[in-house]
């Protein structure tokens, strides 16, 4: 019994390693997506593309335009609330999976839109190592050289990479607590 349990543990460890290597290989090709982002959809072949719904595209572009105009994520949140503009969400689980829903904007959702490199057409994986999640950020721009996978121009973009970096600098300058990354 002792030997069987040792062999079972070793087999589980080997399988876990194979699955992790497979996941990293898929990420290296730019094909590993954990969930859809606001304004993007999965095509039948598994590729992520800009949502074909023009109203969805217009709202996502509006978020970036308002951030350019107002300069702060919280100001964009307040403006969207005042204008009663809702964000397009496609749930990735549950009975409404993949169906377009319109929900009130939240500061977290807006910050995720402004901070995620996919909106600049960049596929990135392993952006935030576990050790740095709680560490204070000492620079305003993302350290691409530390990301496990960084594939520029892999996906269709809403904004340019330069605009993305500018937005990150603004978000960093506006932060009210340490730990922004």
XYZ file of N, CA and C in Angstrom:
543
model
N 0.820 -1.197 0.000
C 0.000 0.000 0.000
C 0.862 1.259 0.000
N 1.918 1.262 0.763
C 2.792 2.423 0.824
C 3.426 2.721 -0.525
N 3.868 1.684 -1.218
C 4.503 1.861 -2.523
C 3.490 2.356 -3.560
N 2.252 1.837 -3.495
C 1.215 2.279 -4.424
C 0.911 3.766 -4.239
N 0.827 4.208 -2.996
C 0.533 5.627 -2.769
C 1.680 6.510 -3.233
N 2.907 6.054 -3.051
C 4.062 6.824 -3.534
C 4.024 6.927 -5.052
N 3.712 5.821 -5.725
C 3.639 5.824 -7.192
C 2.488 6.723 -7.678
N 1.365 6.690 -6.972
C 0.235 7.540 -7.347
C 0.596 9.015 -7.205
N 1.272 9.356 -6.120
C 1.704 10.745 -5.923
C 2.666 11.172 -7.021
N 3.594 10.301 -7.379
C 4.560 10.624 -8.428
C 3.846 10.814 -9.775
N 2.871 9.960 -10.041
C 2.111 10.071 -11.285
C 1.330 11.384 -11.329
N 0.708 11.763 -10.216
C -0.012 13.042 -10.161
C 0.936 14.216 -10.380
N 2.103 14.153 -9.780
C 3.100 15.213 -9.956
C 3.531 15.311 -11.421
N 3.751 14.170 -12.055
C 4.143 14.147 -13.469
C 3.035 14.714 -14.356
N 1.796 14.321 -14.089
C 0.672 14.826 -14.878
C 0.507 16.330 -14.714
N 0.650 16.812 -13.476
C 0.530 18.242 -13.220
C 1.606 19.012 -13.996
N 2.821 18.489 -14.012
C 3.912 19.125 -14.758
C 3.636 19.163 -16.252
N 3.113 18.079 -16.789
C 2.774 18.035 -18.222
C 1.681 19.046 -18.562
N 0.671 19.120 -17.703
C -0.407 20.080 -17.942
C 0.121 21.512 -17.893
N 0.995 21.798 -16.940
C 1.569 23.144 -16.829
C 2.421 23.478 -18.050
N 3.223 22.528 -18.523
C 4.038 22.768 -19.728
C 3.146 22.975 -20.951
N 2.057 22.207 -21.041
C 1.114 22.386 -22.143
C 0.464 23.758 -22.107
N 0.108 24.207 -20.910
C -0.478 25.531 -20.742
C 0.512 26.615 -21.174
N 1.770 26.475 -20.767
C 2.781 27.468 -21.131
C 3.074 27.446 -22.635
N 3.043 26.274 -23.269
C 3.226 26.193 -24.720
C 2.100 26.913 -25.454
N 0.895 26.720 -24.969
C -0.252 27.403 -25.568
C -0.133 28.912 -25.366
N 0.313 29.337 -24.188
C 0.509 30.761 -23.923
C 1.604 31.330 -24.821
N 2.668 30.588 -25.037
C 3.771 31.056 -25.885
C 3.305 31.284 -27.323
N 2.284 30.556 -27.750
C 1.712 30.756 -29.086
C 0.681 31.878 -29.098
N 0.319 32.392 -27.913
C -0.690 33.451 -27.833
C -2.100 32.935 -27.943
N -2.333 31.715 -27.503
C -3.645 31.091 -27.643
C -4.311 30.753 -26.320
N -3.679 31.061 -25.191
C -4.249 30.736 -23.890
C -4.984 31.950 -23.346
N -6.299 31.834 -23.265
C -7.125 32.911 -22.733
C -7.917 32.362 -21.562
N -7.877 33.068 -20.446
C -8.609 32.626 -19.266
C -10.083 33.023 -19.348
N -10.353 34.200 -19.896
C -11.736 34.678 -20.018
C -11.775 35.787 -21.057
N -12.964 36.030 -21.569
C -13.136 37.135 -22.507
C -12.997 38.460 -21.774
N -12.512 39.431 -22.462
C -12.418 40.789 -21.945
C -13.587 41.592 -22.492
N -13.945 42.659 -21.811
C -15.014 43.541 -22.271
C -14.634 44.060 -23.654
N -15.515 43.887 -24.622
C -15.257 44.367 -25.974
C -14.622 43.337 -26.888
N -14.384 42.138 -26.391
C -13.798 41.057 -27.187
C -14.683 39.823 -27.097
N -14.612 38.978 -28.123
C -15.341 37.711 -28.138
C -14.419 36.621 -28.672
N -14.738 35.382 -28.312
C -14.030 34.237 -28.875
C -14.719 33.838 -30.171
N -13.936 33.670 -31.209
C -14.460 33.163 -32.464
C -14.541 31.642 -32.368
N -15.289 30.998 -33.270
C -15.425 29.532 -33.197
C -14.089 28.781 -33.235
N -13.070 29.362 -33.863
C -11.770 28.681 -33.932
C -10.906 28.934 -32.699
N -11.471 29.605 -31.673
C -10.758 29.818 -30.421
C -9.939 31.089 -30.364
N -9.913 31.867 -31.431
C -9.171 33.125 -31.471
C -10.032 34.220 -30.854
N -9.394 35.165 -30.169
C -10.120 36.291 -29.589
C -10.088 37.458 -30.571
N -11.240 38.084 -30.782
C -11.355 39.191 -31.722
C -12.232 40.281 -31.101
N -12.178 41.461 -31.706
C -13.038 42.558 -31.255
C -14.496 42.160 -31.470
N -15.337 42.501 -30.512
C -16.757 42.170 -30.580
C -17.351 42.763 -31.855
N -18.082 41.967 -32.633
C -18.665 42.482 -33.880
C -19.780 43.497 -33.663
N -20.355 43.550 -32.471
C -21.422 44.491 -32.163
C -20.846 45.910 -32.118
N -21.323 46.781 -32.996
C -20.792 48.147 -33.092
C -21.066 48.963 -31.836
N -22.165 48.701 -31.163
C -22.474 49.422 -29.935
C -21.466 49.059 -28.834
N -21.082 47.795 -28.778
C -20.075 47.349 -27.814
C -18.750 48.064 -28.092
N -18.345 48.082 -29.358
C -17.096 48.750 -29.737
C -17.145 50.228 -29.372
N -18.285 50.855 -29.613
C -18.419 52.287 -29.327
C -18.274 52.567 -27.830
N -18.828 51.719 -26.988
C -18.736 51.938 -25.541
C -17.295 51.750 -25.066
N -16.600 50.737 -25.567
C -15.209 50.524 -25.156
C -14.348 51.698 -25.605
N -14.550 52.152 -26.829
C -13.788 53.319 -27.307
C -14.127 54.562 -26.483
N -15.387 54.673 -26.078
C -15.805 55.802 -25.248
C -15.058 55.811 -23.917
N -14.831 54.649 -23.334
C -14.091 54.568 -22.070
C -12.698 55.175 -22.244
N -12.016 54.816 -23.339
C -10.681 55.356 -23.581
C -10.715 56.850 -23.893
N -11.734 57.288 -24.650
C -11.862 58.718 -24.952
C -12.129 59.523 -23.682
N -13.004 59.013 -22.831
C -13.303 59.712 -21.579
C -12.083 59.759 -20.669
N -11.285 58.694 -20.667
C -10.073 58.706 -19.845
C -9.090 59.756 -20.369
N -8.992 59.877 -21.699
C -8.145 60.930 -22.276
C -8.645 62.309 -21.867
N -9.954 62.480 -21.903
C -10.566 63.772 -21.603
C -10.497 64.119 -20.118
N -10.857 63.164 -19.260
C -10.997 63.437 -17.835
C -9.733 63.121 -17.027
N -8.933 62.185 -17.499
C -7.643 61.913 -16.873
C -7.629 61.041 -15.643
N -8.776 60.535 -15.206
C -8.803 59.688 -14.018
C -9.883 58.619 -14.170
N -9.592 57.443 -13.693
C -10.524 56.323 -13.780
C -11.809 56.630 -13.009
N -11.672 57.201 -11.841
C -12.839 57.527 -11.016
C -13.729 58.565 -11.715
N -13.115 59.522 -12.412
C -13.880 60.529 -13.148
C -14.643 59.881 -14.301
N -14.009 58.913 -14.968
C -14.688 58.181 -16.041
C -15.881 57.423 -15.464
N -15.678 56.785 -14.318
C -16.757 56.055 -13.647
C -17.942 56.973 -13.359
N -17.654 58.129 -12.764
C -18.737 59.074 -12.441
C -19.445 59.562 -13.706
N -18.672 59.847 -14.756
C -19.267 60.342 -15.996
C -20.170 59.277 -16.631
N -19.719 58.036 -16.661
C -20.548 56.971 -17.227
C -21.821 56.793 -16.413
N -21.725 56.911 -15.097
C -22.905 56.809 -14.238
C -23.877 57.954 -14.504
N -23.342 59.193 -14.617
C -24.198 60.352 -14.878
C -24.895 60.239 -16.224
N -24.176 59.750 -17.214
C -24.739 59.604 -18.559
C -25.567 58.324 -18.710
N -25.606 57.513 -17.662
C -26.319 56.236 -17.653
C -25.858 55.321 -18.784
N -24.539 55.272 -18.962
C -23.946 54.395 -19.970
C -23.506 53.120 -19.263
N -23.931 51.996 -19.792
C -23.613 50.704 -19.195
C -22.557 49.997 -20.034
N -21.825 49.090 -19.398
C -20.758 48.359 -20.073
C -21.276 47.020 -20.600
N -20.777 46.608 -21.764
C -21.176 45.315 -22.322
C -20.371 44.188 -21.680
N -21.061 43.214 -21.157
C -20.420 42.072 -20.513
C -20.960 40.803 -21.160
N -20.069 39.870 -21.431
C -20.470 38.546 -21.900
C -19.983 37.540 -20.849
N -20.889 37.068 -19.984
C -20.463 36.135 -18.935
C -19.803 34.889 -19.527
N -18.762 34.392 -18.863
C -18.089 33.201 -19.378
C -18.497 31.933 -18.638
N -19.437 32.056 -17.690
C -19.987 30.887 -17.015
C -21.483 31.100 -16.809
N -22.161 30.039 -16.455
C -23.586 30.125 -16.133
C -24.486 29.952 -17.334
N -25.792 30.037 -17.108
C -26.748 29.796 -18.187
C -26.732 30.875 -19.274
N -26.285 32.090 -18.942
C -26.226 33.183 -19.916
C -24.841 33.287 -20.563
N -24.068 32.215 -20.526
C -22.696 32.207 -21.031
C -22.638 32.705 -22.473
N -21.828 33.750 -22.694
C -21.615 34.286 -24.026
C -22.666 35.257 -24.516
N -23.770 35.393 -23.803
C -24.836 36.309 -24.208
C -24.494 37.726 -23.739
N -24.703 38.672 -24.611
C -24.400 40.067 -24.301
C -25.355 40.601 -23.247
N -24.773 41.180 -22.192
C -25.542 41.813 -21.134
C -24.966 43.203 -20.912
N -25.807 44.133 -20.521
C -25.360 45.498 -20.241
C -25.470 45.717 -18.738
N -24.329 46.054 -18.119
C -24.286 46.234 -16.668
C -23.696 47.589 -16.327
N -24.051 48.066 -15.144
C -23.484 49.330 -14.673
C -21.968 49.191 -14.547
N -21.284 50.265 -14.879
C -19.829 50.284 -14.771
C -19.424 50.254 -13.305
N -18.297 49.630 -13.032
C -17.702 49.659 -11.694
C -16.282 50.181 -11.841
N -15.744 50.798 -10.808
C -14.360 51.283 -10.896
C -13.370 50.168 -11.221
N -13.596 48.987 -10.677
C -12.695 47.865 -10.926
C -12.724 47.444 -12.395
N -13.912 47.349 -12.970
C -14.029 46.975 -14.378
C -13.361 48.018 -15.267
N -13.585 49.277 -14.978
C -12.958 50.342 -15.775
C -11.440 50.302 -15.638
N -10.953 50.081 -14.432
C -9.505 50.011 -14.244
C -8.934 48.804 -14.976
N -9.644 47.685 -14.985
C -9.182 46.512 -15.726
C -9.112 46.797 -17.224
N -10.074 47.528 -17.741
C -10.050 47.887 -19.161
C -8.849 48.772 -19.454
N -8.621 49.763 -18.620
C -7.535 50.715 -18.857
C -6.152 50.102 -18.628
N -6.054 49.090 -17.788
C -4.758 48.512 -17.440
C -4.364 47.299 -18.260
N -5.303 46.635 -18.902
C -4.983 45.379 -19.587
C -4.363 45.638 -20.961
N -3.234 44.984 -21.263
C -2.551 45.222 -22.543
C -3.286 44.677 -23.768
N -4.306 43.850 -23.592
C -5.026 43.316 -24.743
C -5.657 44.439 -25.558
N -6.044 45.528 -24.895
C -6.690 46.638 -25.595
C -5.711 47.380 -26.500
N -4.399 47.125 -26.321
C -3.370 47.684 -27.202
C -2.915 46.635 -28.215
N -3.616 45.512 -28.287
C -3.289 44.471 -29.255
C -2.172 43.546 -28.812
N -1.817 43.570 -27.540
C -0.713 42.765 -27.025
C -1.256 41.541 -26.294
N -0.717 40.382 -26.662
C -1.019 39.184 -25.891
C 0.039 39.083 -24.801
N -0.394 39.004 -23.565
C 0.534 38.901 -22.436
C 0.049 37.812 -21.496
N 1.010 37.045 -21.007
C 0.705 35.996 -20.036
C 1.768 36.034 -18.957
N 1.354 35.821 -17.716
C 2.308 35.851 -16.610
C 2.782 37.261 -16.324
N 1.838 38.212 -16.383
C 2.195 39.623 -16.192
C 2.549 39.958 -14.768
N 2.023 39.233 -13.814
C 2.191 39.621 -12.424
C 2.648 38.418 -11.605
N 3.947 38.266 -11.418
C 4.419 37.152 -10.598
C 3.858 37.240 -9.183
N 3.653 36.095 -8.561
C 3.052 36.052 -7.231
C 3.828 36.893 -6.224
N 5.145 36.943 -6.357
C 5.961 37.686 -5.394
C 5.723 39.188 -5.479
N 5.336 39.703 -6.652
C 5.193 41.149 -6.807
C 3.765 41.639 -6.633
N 2.814 40.755 -6.426
C 1.423 41.188 -6.300
C 1.218 42.118 -5.119
N 1.923 41.884 -4.046
C 1.741 42.722 -2.874
C 2.834 43.765 -2.731
N 3.880 43.661 -3.559
C 4.973 44.629 -3.457
C 4.548 45.959 -4.056
N 5.083 47.044 -3.532
C 4.762 48.374 -4.041
C 5.406 48.562 -5.407
N 4.692 49.164 -6.315
C 5.233 49.422 -7.644
C 6.172 50.622 -7.577
N 7.322 50.473 -8.196
C 8.275 51.573 -8.171
C 8.456 52.201 -9.537
N 7.642 51.800 -10.492
C 7.690 52.419 -11.799
C 6.286 52.473 -12.393
N 5.992 53.491 -13.199
C 4.633 53.674 -13.700
C 4.253 52.750 -14.845
N 5.209 52.214 -15.588
C 4.897 51.400 -16.755
C 5.138 49.927 -16.472
N 4.425 49.072 -17.168
C 4.571 47.636 -16.928
C 5.944 47.136 -17.391
N 6.579 46.272 -16.622
C 7.888 45.729 -17.012
C 7.725 44.521 -17.935
N 7.589 44.762 -19.226
C 7.336 43.694 -20.186
C 8.409 42.608 -20.133
N 9.653 42.980 -19.822
C 10.728 41.999 -19.799
C 10.524 40.970 -18.688
N 9.698 41.270 -17.691
C 9.419 40.330 -16.608
C 8.222 39.429 -16.913
N 7.437 39.770 -17.933
C 6.284 38.957 -18.272
C 6.764 37.654 -18.907
N 6.074 36.569 -18.644
C 6.467 35.275 -19.202
C 6.282 35.264 -20.721
N 5.176 35.831 -21.200
C 4.900 35.897 -22.640
C 4.469 37.316 -22.984
N 5.106 37.893 -23.982
C 4.780 39.246 -24.456
C 4.807 39.207 -25.979
N 3.620 39.233 -26.608
C 3.504 39.168 -28.064
C 2.776 40.406 -28.571
N 3.525 41.447 -28.984
C 2.867 42.654 -29.495
C 2.193 42.396 -30.837
N 1.143 43.150 -31.112
C 0.393 43.071 -32.376
C -0.159 41.678 -32.660
N -0.461 40.936 -31.624
C -1.018 39.596 -31.781
C -2.541 39.638 -31.923
N -3.167 40.667 -31.350
C -4.625 40.773 -31.323
C -5.064 42.119 -31.895
N -6.313 42.209 -32.336
C -6.824 43.513 -32.773
C -6.904 44.465 -31.585
N -6.625 45.737 -31.834
C -6.493 46.695 -30.738
C -7.528 47.808 -30.807
N -7.854 48.333 -29.630
C -8.679 49.529 -29.522
C -7.803 50.775 -29.467
N -6.598 50.644 -28.893
C -5.670 51.774 -28.775
C -4.266 51.305 -29.164
N -3.382 52.265 -29.370
C -1.996 51.925 -29.709
C -1.214 51.572 -28.446
N -0.048 50.942 -28.619
C 0.800 50.599 -27.485
C 1.287 51.858 -26.769
N 1.605 52.897 -27.538
C 2.057 54.150 -26.938
C 0.954 54.760 -26.073
N -0.268 54.705 -26.574
C -1.408 55.221 -25.812
C -1.614 54.397 -24.538
N -1.438 53.094 -24.643
C -1.550 52.224 -23.481
C -0.519 52.611 -22.419
N 0.719 52.816 -22.837
C 1.763 53.202 -21.884
C 1.458 54.559 -21.251
N 0.938 55.480 -22.061
C 0.555 56.794 -21.527
C -0.563 56.647 -20.487
N -1.551 55.798 -20.793
C -2.643 55.562 -19.844
C -2.116 54.954 -18.550
N -1.175 54.017 -18.659
C -0.589 53.401 -17.454
C 0.133 54.443 -16.602
N 0.851 55.343 -17.261
C 1.540 56.407 -16.510
C 0.538 57.293 -15.770
N -0.569 57.611 -16.445
C -1.592 58.440 -15.809
C -2.235 57.718 -14.637
N -2.548 56.446 -14.821
C -3.130 55.670 -13.734
C -2.163 55.592 -12.554
N -0.884 55.404 -12.845
C 0.123 55.326 -11.784
C 0.227 56.651 -11.041
N 0.186 57.754 -11.792
C 0.273 59.076 -11.165
C -0.968 59.365 -10.314
N -2.110 58.801 -10.680
C -3.369 59.034 -9.959
C -3.584 58.095 -8.780
N -2.742 57.111 -8.608
C -2.992 56.093 -7.588
C -3.003 56.722 -6.186
N -3.814 56.133 -5.346
C -3.952 56.652 -3.982
C -3.359 55.693 -2.958
N -2.916 54.554 -3.402
C -2.313 53.586 -2.481
C -1.161 52.886 -3.189
N -0.290 52.320 -2.428
C 0.814 51.584 -3.031
C 0.308 50.240 -3.504
N 1.081 49.571 -4.295
C 0.697 48.262 -4.775
C 0.114 48.264 -6.166
N -0.006 49.418 -6.820
C -0.510 49.471 -8.190
C 0.491 48.775 -9.089
N 0.023 47.943 -9.963
C 0.930 47.271 -10.895
C 0.287 47.183 -12.232
